Amino acid sequence: LRSTHFSPGKWSLSIAVAKVQGLAENYVRFRHLSQDKDKSATYCQPYFSQDAVEKLPDDVRKAAATYTTAGTPKVERELKDGPCSTLIVRNLPHAITNQDNAREWFDQAGFEGEYDFFLYFPAKRRRPDQPASPGGAPQGLA
């Protein structure tokens, strides 16, 4: 990704190595988000390559199926020697507003078929500044 040229935006594209590497551990951590029948509960909908998921060991798929936010089963896997496989990309163009747009953007940049896990988090939106009222500073949520 570092050698890829993207059209400039307000901020430069930020790429960092993710703390958790690899499909197996990320599948255990995030599969439940893709199983949520009420998609309105979160804007975060992970993508997992079905081919890659089918190749995961049974213990990984069982751990993902029993995942709860209270007690996450940990799947111990050693990272293979070599480059990292999981990256965090920030500061995508503002036109990218959902996971499908983000994946399409990466695919068009030449990365189609190069990833087996993709998790899009929408950009944080700032509340518009409100003018001060005669009663003092505006009240907000804490």
XYZ file of N, CA and C in Angstrom:
426
model
N 0.816 -1.203 0.000
C 0.000 0.000 0.000
C 0.854 1.259 0.000
N 2.006 1.208 0.663
C 2.822 2.416 0.759
C 3.264 2.922 -0.611
N 3.461 2.027 -1.570
C 3.914 2.447 -2.886
C 2.763 2.842 -3.808
N 1.546 2.676 -3.351
C 0.383 3.005 -4.160
C 0.078 4.493 -4.034
N -0.252 5.115 -5.138
C -0.569 6.546 -5.129
C -2.076 6.725 -5.151
N -2.593 7.397 -4.153
C -4.014 7.678 -4.064
C -4.206 9.166 -4.256
N -5.381 9.540 -4.743
C -5.637 10.955 -4.936
C -5.596 11.663 -3.590
N -4.976 12.827 -3.540
C -4.821 13.515 -2.258
C -6.158 13.951 -1.680
N -6.234 13.912 -0.391
C -7.417 14.360 0.325
C -7.002 15.405 1.335
N -7.892 15.693 2.252
C -7.583 16.677 3.280
C -6.431 16.187 4.154
N -6.431 14.884 4.456
C -5.361 14.280 5.241
C -4.733 13.183 4.411
N -3.463 12.926 4.655
C -2.821 11.846 3.913
C -3.279 10.504 4.461
N -3.260 9.516 3.607
C -3.647 8.170 3.997
C -2.695 7.687 5.081
N -3.230 7.109 6.135
C -2.430 6.618 7.253
C -2.510 5.098 7.284
N -1.355 4.441 7.276
C -1.304 2.981 7.293
C -0.454 2.545 8.475
N -0.993 1.638 9.291
C -0.270 1.135 10.460
C -0.473 -0.366 10.570
N 0.465 -1.020 11.216
C 0.345 -2.456 11.460
C -0.659 -2.665 12.586
N -1.609 -3.550 12.387
C -2.618 -3.840 13.409
C -1.984 -4.615 14.557
N -2.478 -4.385 15.769
C -1.970 -5.107 16.937
C -2.259 -6.591 16.844
N -3.404 -6.947 16.303
C -3.780 -8.353 16.140
C -3.610 -8.698 14.669
N -2.763 -9.675 14.394
C -2.442 -10.062 13.027
C -3.159 -11.338 12.616
N -3.484 -11.441 11.372
C -3.966 -12.675 10.790
C -5.466 -12.869 10.818
N -5.917 -13.678 9.896
C -7.339 -13.950 9.749
C -7.908 -14.687 10.951
N -7.204 -15.686 11.475
C -7.763 -16.536 12.537
C -8.181 -15.717 13.756
N -7.280 -14.938 14.308
C -7.600 -14.172 15.512
C -8.654 -13.106 15.227
N -8.563 -12.443 14.079
C -9.552 -11.422 13.743
C -10.914 -12.035 13.444
N -10.952 -13.240 12.914
C -12.222 -13.927 12.693
C -12.901 -14.213 14.026
N -12.120 -14.671 14.991
C -12.680 -14.932 16.322
C -13.205 -13.634 16.932
N -12.460 -12.557 16.810
C -12.829 -11.283 17.438
C -14.027 -10.601 16.791
N -14.185 -10.729 15.470
C -15.160 -9.897 14.768
C -16.271 -10.641 14.037
N -16.261 -11.962 14.016
C -17.283 -12.719 13.292
C -18.688 -12.366 13.765
N -18.846 -12.193 15.070
C -20.182 -11.929 15.610
C -20.815 -10.679 14.994
N -20.003 -9.720 14.564
C -20.553 -8.521 13.940
C -21.170 -8.830 12.582
N -20.635 -9.820 11.890
C -21.199 -10.176 10.587
C -22.422 -11.073 10.729
N -22.651 -11.616 11.923
C -23.791 -12.497 12.165
C -24.991 -11.750 12.724
N -24.821 -10.474 13.042
C -25.879 -9.669 13.641
C -27.034 -9.519 12.654
N -28.184 -10.030 13.027
C -29.356 -9.933 12.146
C -29.867 -8.503 12.058
N -29.706 -7.743 13.146
C -30.131 -6.344 13.162
C -28.912 -5.484 12.858
N -28.653 -5.239 11.589
C -27.451 -4.523 11.166
C -27.443 -3.071 11.643
N -28.567 -2.582 12.143
C -28.605 -1.202 12.616
C -27.865 -1.039 13.937
N -27.533 -2.139 14.594
C -26.873 -2.057 15.894
C -25.450 -1.519 15.780
N -24.827 -1.675 14.627
C -23.457 -1.202 14.445
C -23.244 -0.818 12.987
N -22.337 0.123 12.784
C -21.959 0.488 11.424
C -20.783 -0.355 10.951
N -20.293 -1.206 11.809
C -19.111 -2.004 11.538
C -19.530 -3.394 11.069
N -19.342 -3.671 9.808
C -19.713 -4.968 9.242
C -18.478 -5.579 8.584
N -17.829 -6.544 9.221
C -16.604 -7.104 8.651
C -16.863 -7.963 7.423
N -15.869 -8.022 6.566
C -15.879 -8.911 5.413
C -14.862 -10.009 5.679
N -15.242 -11.249 5.458
C -14.333 -12.386 5.535
C -14.443 -13.149 4.224
N -13.322 -13.429 3.594
C -13.317 -14.243 2.385
C -13.826 -15.631 2.743
N -14.885 -16.072 2.089
C -15.468 -17.375 2.401
C -14.466 -18.495 2.160
N -13.663 -18.375 1.109
C -12.645 -19.395 0.838
C -11.650 -19.501 1.985
N -11.217 -18.355 2.517
C -10.253 -18.365 3.617
C -10.879 -18.904 4.898
N -12.137 -18.556 5.163
C -12.821 -19.040 6.366
C -12.957 -20.558 6.323
N -13.271 -21.102 5.162
C -13.422 -22.554 5.037
C -12.119 -23.297 5.306
N -10.989 -22.616 5.138
C -9.681 -23.238 5.375
C -9.221 -23.103 6.825
N -9.958 -22.337 7.639
C -9.570 -22.179 9.041
C -9.723 -23.503 9.783
N -8.844 -23.767 10.755
C -8.980 -24.987 11.562
C -10.286 -24.978 12.360
N -10.767 -26.160 12.691
C -12.026 -26.290 13.436
C -12.004 -25.531 14.752
N -10.857 -25.530 15.468
C -10.814 -24.846 16.763
C -11.036 -23.348 16.611
N -10.589 -22.778 15.517
C -10.791 -21.343 15.276
C -12.263 -21.068 15.002
N -12.890 -21.881 14.158
C -14.306 -21.670 13.850
C -15.185 -21.894 15.077
N -14.830 -22.867 15.915
C -15.585 -23.098 17.157
C -15.417 -21.925 18.114
N -14.201 -21.408 18.227
C -13.963 -20.259 19.102
C -14.765 -19.052 18.627
N -14.825 -18.842 17.318
C -15.594 -17.720 16.777
C -17.082 -17.902 17.035
N -17.568 -19.129 16.945
C -18.993 -19.401 17.156
C -19.395 -19.218 18.610
N -18.455 -19.362 19.541
C -18.775 -19.229 20.966
C -18.339 -17.889 21.533
N -17.944 -16.967 20.680
C -17.487 -15.656 21.123
C -18.600 -14.919 21.858
N -18.246 -14.321 22.980
C -19.137 -13.386 23.669
C -18.304 -12.186 24.048
N -18.915 -11.036 24.134
C -18.151 -9.848 24.497
C -17.666 -9.912 25.931
N -18.305 -10.703 26.774
C -17.882 -10.817 28.173
C -16.616 -11.648 28.312
N -16.519 -12.721 27.592
C -15.356 -13.582 27.710
C -14.938 -14.112 26.359
N -13.939 -13.511 25.793
C -13.506 -13.879 24.461
C -12.557 -15.062 24.503
N -12.882 -16.168 23.824
C -11.915 -17.250 23.750
C -10.712 -16.805 22.932
N -9.539 -17.086 23.413
C -8.316 -16.679 22.726
C -7.776 -17.865 21.945
N -7.518 -17.656 20.696
C -6.921 -18.691 19.866
C -5.447 -18.354 19.746
N -4.619 -19.196 20.304
C -3.181 -18.948 20.267
C -2.612 -19.421 18.936
N -2.020 -18.521 18.230
C -1.377 -18.842 16.962
C -0.070 -18.067 16.907
N 0.961 -18.702 16.447
C 2.214 -17.998 16.253
C 2.167 -17.315 14.898
N 2.668 -16.082 14.859
C 2.751 -15.393 13.581
C 3.856 -16.023 12.758
N 3.605 -16.215 11.506
C 4.631 -16.746 10.621
C 5.667 -15.662 10.381
N 6.900 -16.086 10.177
C 7.933 -15.121 9.813
C 7.548 -14.486 8.489
N 7.843 -13.214 8.373
C 7.535 -12.526 7.130
C 6.770 -11.251 7.402
N 6.279 -10.642 6.352
C 5.588 -9.361 6.513
C 4.260 -9.518 7.247
N 3.803 -8.422 7.819
C 2.523 -8.453 8.518
C 1.411 -8.696 7.505
N 0.312 -9.199 7.998
C -0.804 -9.501 7.102
C -2.036 -8.673 7.416
N -2.020 -7.940 8.504
C -3.178 -7.147 8.904
C -2.733 -5.705 9.110
N -3.371 -4.797 8.396
C -3.032 -3.381 8.462
C -4.249 -2.570 8.855
N -3.993 -1.383 9.377
C -5.044 -0.415 9.677
C -4.829 0.761 8.731
N -5.867 1.132 8.009
C -5.776 2.250 7.078
C -6.767 3.306 7.532
N -6.271 4.516 7.699
C -7.125 5.626 8.146
C -7.099 6.749 7.112
N -8.010 7.682 7.293
C -8.100 8.885 6.463
C -8.473 8.568 5.019
N -9.410 7.647 4.860
C -9.927 7.379 3.522
C -10.679 8.612 3.034
N -10.823 8.779 1.731
C -11.570 9.933 1.223
C -12.982 9.991 1.810
N -13.507 11.198 1.968
C -14.835 11.378 2.566
C -15.948 10.729 1.748
N -15.709 10.509 0.463
C -16.725 9.878 -0.380
C -16.968 8.427 0.025
N -16.042 7.835 0.757
C -16.199 6.448 1.203
C -16.998 6.470 2.497
N -18.217 5.947 2.411
C -19.130 6.044 3.554
C -19.569 4.702 4.111
N -19.159 3.603 3.466
C -19.558 2.296 3.980
C -18.549 1.237 3.548
N -18.724 0.042 4.069
C -17.779 -1.044 3.807
C -17.690 -1.395 2.320
N -18.822 -1.445 1.640
C -18.797 -1.793 0.218
C -18.006 -0.770 -0.588
N -18.197 0.535 -0.296
C -17.429 1.580 -0.982
C -15.941 1.439 -0.694
N -15.602 1.150 0.552
C -14.196 1.027 0.939
C -13.536 -0.150 0.224
N -14.216 -1.287 0.194
C -13.656 -2.460 -0.497
C -13.512 -2.188 -1.997
N -14.507 -1.548 -2.580
C -14.439 -1.221 -4.007
C -13.250 -0.306 -4.285
N -13.031 0.667 -3.402
C -11.916 1.609 -3.541
C -10.582 0.868 -3.506
N -10.424 -0.056 -2.550
C -9.192 -0.838 -2.459
C -9.035 -1.764 -3.666
N -10.122 -2.383 -4.083
C -10.054 -3.280 -5.241
C -9.616 -2.515 -6.493
N -10.169 -1.315 -6.688
C -9.805 -0.507 -7.851
C -8.364 -0.015 -7.774
N -7.816 0.044 -6.557
C -6.422 0.452 -6.385
C -5.462 -0.708 -6.651
N -6.003 -1.874 -7.006
C -5.157 -2.996 -7.366
C -5.025 -4.078 -6.316
N -5.881 -4.068 -5.295
C -5.761 -5.039 -4.214
C -6.870 -6.084 -4.205
N -7.619 -6.173 -5.297
C -8.694 -7.168 -5.364
C -8.109 -8.572 -5.214
N -8.700 -9.360 -4.317
C -8.243 -10.720 -4.081
C -7.005 -10.829 -3.213
N -6.480 -9.710 -2.732
C -5.261 -9.709 -1.927
C -5.536 -9.749 -0.432
N -6.787 -9.708 -0.026
C -7.115 -9.709 1.397
C -8.217 -10.720 1.665
N -8.221 -11.251 2.902
C -9.267 -12.207 3.272
C -10.114 -11.692 4.426
N -9.763 -10.528 4.945
C -10.491 -9.910 6.054
C -10.484 -8.418 5.816
N -11.630 -7.774 6.011
C -11.732 -6.333 5.804
C -12.746 -5.807 6.799
N -12.359 -4.834 7.594
C -13.251 -4.274 8.605
C -13.236 -2.762 8.475
N -14.361 -2.193 8.127
C -14.491 -0.757 7.906
C -15.178 -0.107 9.097
N -14.553 0.925 9.622
C -15.179 1.755 10.648
C -15.437 3.118 10.025
N -16.639 3.631 10.102
C -16.920 4.949 9.533
C -16.096 6.031 10.226
N -15.850 7.102 9.501
C -15.120 8.229 10.074
C -15.920 8.821 11.226
N -15.206 9.304 12.214
C -15.886 9.976 13.323
C -16.432 11.292 12.810
N -17.633 11.564 13.165
C -18.274 12.810 12.733
C -18.307 13.769 13.915
N -17.931 14.998 13.654
C -17.964 16.009 14.704
C -19.323 16.684 14.695
N -19.799 16.983 15.880
C -21.052 17.731 15.972
C -20.785 19.166 15.565
N -21.719 19.786 14.871
C -21.502 21.186 14.484
C -21.456 22.072 15.721
N -20.606 23.099 15.639
C -20.537 24.052 16.745
C -21.863 24.779 16.861
N -22.285 24.974 18.094
C -23.539 25.674 18.335
C -23.219 27.037 18.935
N -23.932 28.052 18.510
C -23.682 29.373 19.089
C -24.064 29.388 20.569
N -23.351 30.188 21.321
C -23.650 30.303 22.753
C -25.038 30.897 22.935
N -25.769 30.370 23.875
C -27.112 30.874 24.151
C -27.038 31.840 25.323
N -28.083 32.654 25.510
C -28.076 33.591 26.628
C -27.942 32.879 27.979
N -28.278 31.610 28.046
C -28.207 30.864 29.298
C -26.822 30.329 29.608
N -25.841 30.643 28.795
C -24.493 30.145 29.036
C -24.033 29.249 27.899
N -22.982 28.532 28.185
C -22.399 27.650 27.178
C -23.399 26.558 26.807
N -23.356 26.097 25.566
C -24.289 25.049 25.162
C -24.064 23.775 25.968
N -25.151 23.085 26.226
C -25.078 21.838 26.979
C -24.923 20.695 25.992
N -24.139 19.731 26.361
C -23.929 18.583 25.484
C -24.030 17.304 26.273
N -23.847 16.232 25.601
C -23.855 14.933 26.255
C -22.488 14.659 26.845
N -22.462 14.004 27.981
C -21.178 13.677 28.600
C -20.874 12.227 28.391
